[in-house]
């Protein structure tokens, strides 16, 4: 098999099953690809070739012995650095955790290992997942593989860029307000935020506990479903993880069928403040869905106008508490003021030096929102908005199977362009945040390129809680219609990759 | 404040009315911690009883221990509380190095139990009802050891060491409402209340309740108000009170200290105070101020606790007798006088007595041992009587007395050997040959020898001056090294004197 | 308008144990004031009797059995990430404040 890095995970699994290639060969090809281009893209914070190749070797031996663990046994995967791992440092993109080795594996990582997948490395992210551009990583930004001068989205820009640049077939991400879906939107990839509780959060370095959810990033809907199938399910370590018997999401993706599907278009996310190219691709997708059996109706979700405000109270409040554990006592960085100091001074100096500006901003905001005398007005009201958002979704889903919107208002902006305005990036989360507040699942898949800048555009679908399978059905159907129209995947149209060394030749011919 | 500068207690009570309040923390004796599956065991090598949860490692998440919830509900019911149909955990945010996450998972506005009362009994038999505001579940903190400086205390230490073995041990915090009307009984009431809580949790079997190990910890709130004033005075919260005796002393001290300050026109600072067992005084700790902002909010990693009515009824049905009722019953069963029974209750030995009686001793014998010899030895060694011997051992010693193997004096000797760890009572009797000489032949030989050594005494006995026999009996007992029954010796002396 | 002042930001930073520099305080004060003005809209978006949602998926009574599991760490693992230990315990600088 040639161009091992350009195949989907599903294809790699088939090739492994048929004996056409080995896990060592696939893993080595990805390591080579990383070595070749990651200096430009900077998707990874940590790669350990030796550990990956040893795992690949073990997978090949299992296969030779007829003891394969899972259909994906031997397929490589990238892991967002928010998930703790025993054999690679876990930093959440922060200086305060530089080099920290966890004594335990996050549950989604443990499940990957138990299924025989090969962790390639840890991907870059905004510090503690606070951001929409990966520029808030303490280790430098990741660049968008479509245009290295642009952001790859965030906070999971590393995972999305790794997948878009063929540095991994798929990856794990975390989505607190869009951190899987928005990077997918700006990199021409697929990202899924599962139902809250659908995947264990154990070992995911918490940002906002009631919003965080781990999910897959990939190049195809089927690959996302395959990865989701591996990591889903109850975990006794996470009280909020659901005990549901989930259906096979891969089956849902494989048997996509639009007949009789009712799709609601969210009135509040259908125009104002959205880039023309984003809206154009969105409407084309809707037309295509309608032409192929789906029914499109408009739905009204008035409460989501307050969703962003509620989110930016709930998130900092929970984060201010979750990040209190970074105090230089049990793990991570310690900064002692010159001449020594009390433990209080050491903690304060460490947290000043170890946290970036965005993290400090949100901690202070969260501390404020929870303070005596402000709690009811801010945190309390935000939790009430949450109820209203949930009610709006419940009303909407009474009449439709899924909801649709553009994933984000704009395509990828230039690195540094929005750094000075803390509110600008927040406005970019308008379409993704409501799902996190309500706990419902969402997916973003490529919908095409915006004429004005040639950058990728995503379309988002949302489903009721526990109905993640509907997303794979609808998105799988649309993906197949779109790729037929395009004559290949959206990523195969990436001309921006022509410039950095060796990039273009491998991309031409595409993932098909 | 030195003790000399305290106001006299009685005088303080003349001018001021004390108002009390207590926060008692009970460590539950579950197998694992409140939110993690690490062992809940006292001691152990530092940092060997932890999981990622106890250390607050990045990514770790709490999961509630079901047994701890059941224990908490049982305790709430035993305190006469209502059990909340839905209760919730909350985060109490503050930085402290023994707190792994820098927030404590506790309960705030939705505690598991609320609105109860406990009936306690004072030494004079007076019953007092203590109103309970709430009982809530939370987790314990780790243990700090302060190094450097002169005293090993926090003040002046150069650095501190943290052991998280205790971090996350399940606690129930029981909070009273303000207690009025205690008056001069205030110190005693404090002790009786904590003692009542101890009896309740021991009766439920949900805590080891050993105060010296911190299984049961009391924070005592004391405020004074001038007689006739309605508004409550400023209160202090005295912490680190870890014995029943200290609770009593600390409350007494705080009343005298506050009275002195107030009478001099001073004001009481609302603050935490620390009790010092060695000096019998309290010292100022952290002032309570507006800077205390715990920023409570519902713990997003945990879900509401919604006990079913069936569970509550199941636990209610399994409740043991209330301590006050139990005491009434035992007093009647044992036939003790008021004085005898109060003596037992006040010395905190009721459970030991019950166990000793059920191991076969008569109630009176059990009482004599525990409130007599054992209490004396414990007092001398400054330890808990219950830590010296087991009720079974006491019952065994008494059984040896009852069967005539030991005299009271020998029995005391055996008991001391048991306490010294020399073996079981029967083993000790055997190994040390302590049994009473019941062979009349040996006694008669010794008596004859003593009589012939004291012919004047023999003469007096023969003249009917029976009380003169004492000298001979003493000599015989001495010759037998005390291993004789004095009554039998007396009988035989009189017999031999008249027979010769 | 919000009531965010430099003094308040310093107080919040103290609660959050972040030793902000003067310039950080100045910058944050302006940014927070701007942010709070936007997010404060939630206050008017809800009614007094609107129920609050703290968990997106309502579950209750999620418990763990009272048994020790293999999640227990060895002392070495427990201490492995610490900046400073004495071999069995974590070392911290002198503590000024009292326990709570
Ligand atoms: Mg308290
Ligand atoms: Zn407490």
Short mmCIF file of C-alpha atoms in Angstrom, two decimals, chain B residues 121-127 321-346 349-351 353-354 357 362-364 367:
data_model
loop_
_atom_site.label_atom_id
_atom_site.label_comp_id
_atom_site.label_asym_id
_atom_site.label_seq_id
_atom_site.Cartn_x
_atom_site.Cartn_y
_atom_site.Cartn_z
CA UNK B 121 -27.99 13.75 80.44
CA UNK B 122 -25.93 15.80 82.87
CA UNK B 123 -24.15 14.34 85.90
CA UNK B 124 -27.04 15.21 88.18
CA UNK B 125 -29.41 13.32 85.92
CA UNK B 126 -30.88 16.45 84.35
CA UNK B 127 -31.98 15.91 80.75
CA UNK B 321 -31.92 2.28 70.95
CA UNK B 322 -31.39 5.97 71.72
CA UNK B 323 -28.61 6.41 74.31
CA UNK B 324 -30.87 8.07 76.88
CA UNK B 325 -33.45 5.29 76.60
CA UNK B 326 -30.75 2.71 76.69
CA UNK B 327 -29.35 4.18 79.88
CA UNK B 328 -32.76 4.14 81.51
CA UNK B 329 -33.18 0.49 80.61
CA UNK B 330 -29.71 -0.55 81.78
CA UNK B 331 -30.04 1.22 85.10
CA UNK B 332 -33.25 -0.68 85.79
CA UNK B 333 -31.86 -4.00 84.59
CA UNK B 334 -28.72 -3.69 86.65
CA UNK B 335 -30.47 -2.37 89.73
CA UNK B 336 -27.93 0.38 90.25
CA UNK B 337 -28.56 3.32 92.52
CA UNK B 338 -28.71 6.76 90.90
CA UNK B 339 -25.27 7.50 92.22
CA UNK B 340 -23.75 4.25 91.00
CA UNK B 341 -25.21 4.65 87.55
CA UNK B 342 -24.21 8.29 87.13
CA UNK B 343 -20.74 7.36 88.21
CA UNK B 344 -20.56 4.90 85.34
CA UNK B 345 -22.04 7.30 82.80
CA UNK B 346 -19.83 10.16 83.85
CA UNK B 349 -17.60 3.49 80.73
CA UNK B 350 -21.14 2.42 79.94
CA UNK B 351 -20.21 0.47 76.84
CA UNK B 353 -19.80 -2.27 81.40
CA UNK B 354 -22.36 -3.61 78.96
CA UNK B 357 -21.77 -7.98 81.78
CA UNK B 362 -22.37 -9.38 87.40
CA UNK B 363 -23.22 -5.70 86.84
CA UNK B 364 -21.94 -4.73 90.28
CA UNK B 367 -18.91 -1.58 87.80
#
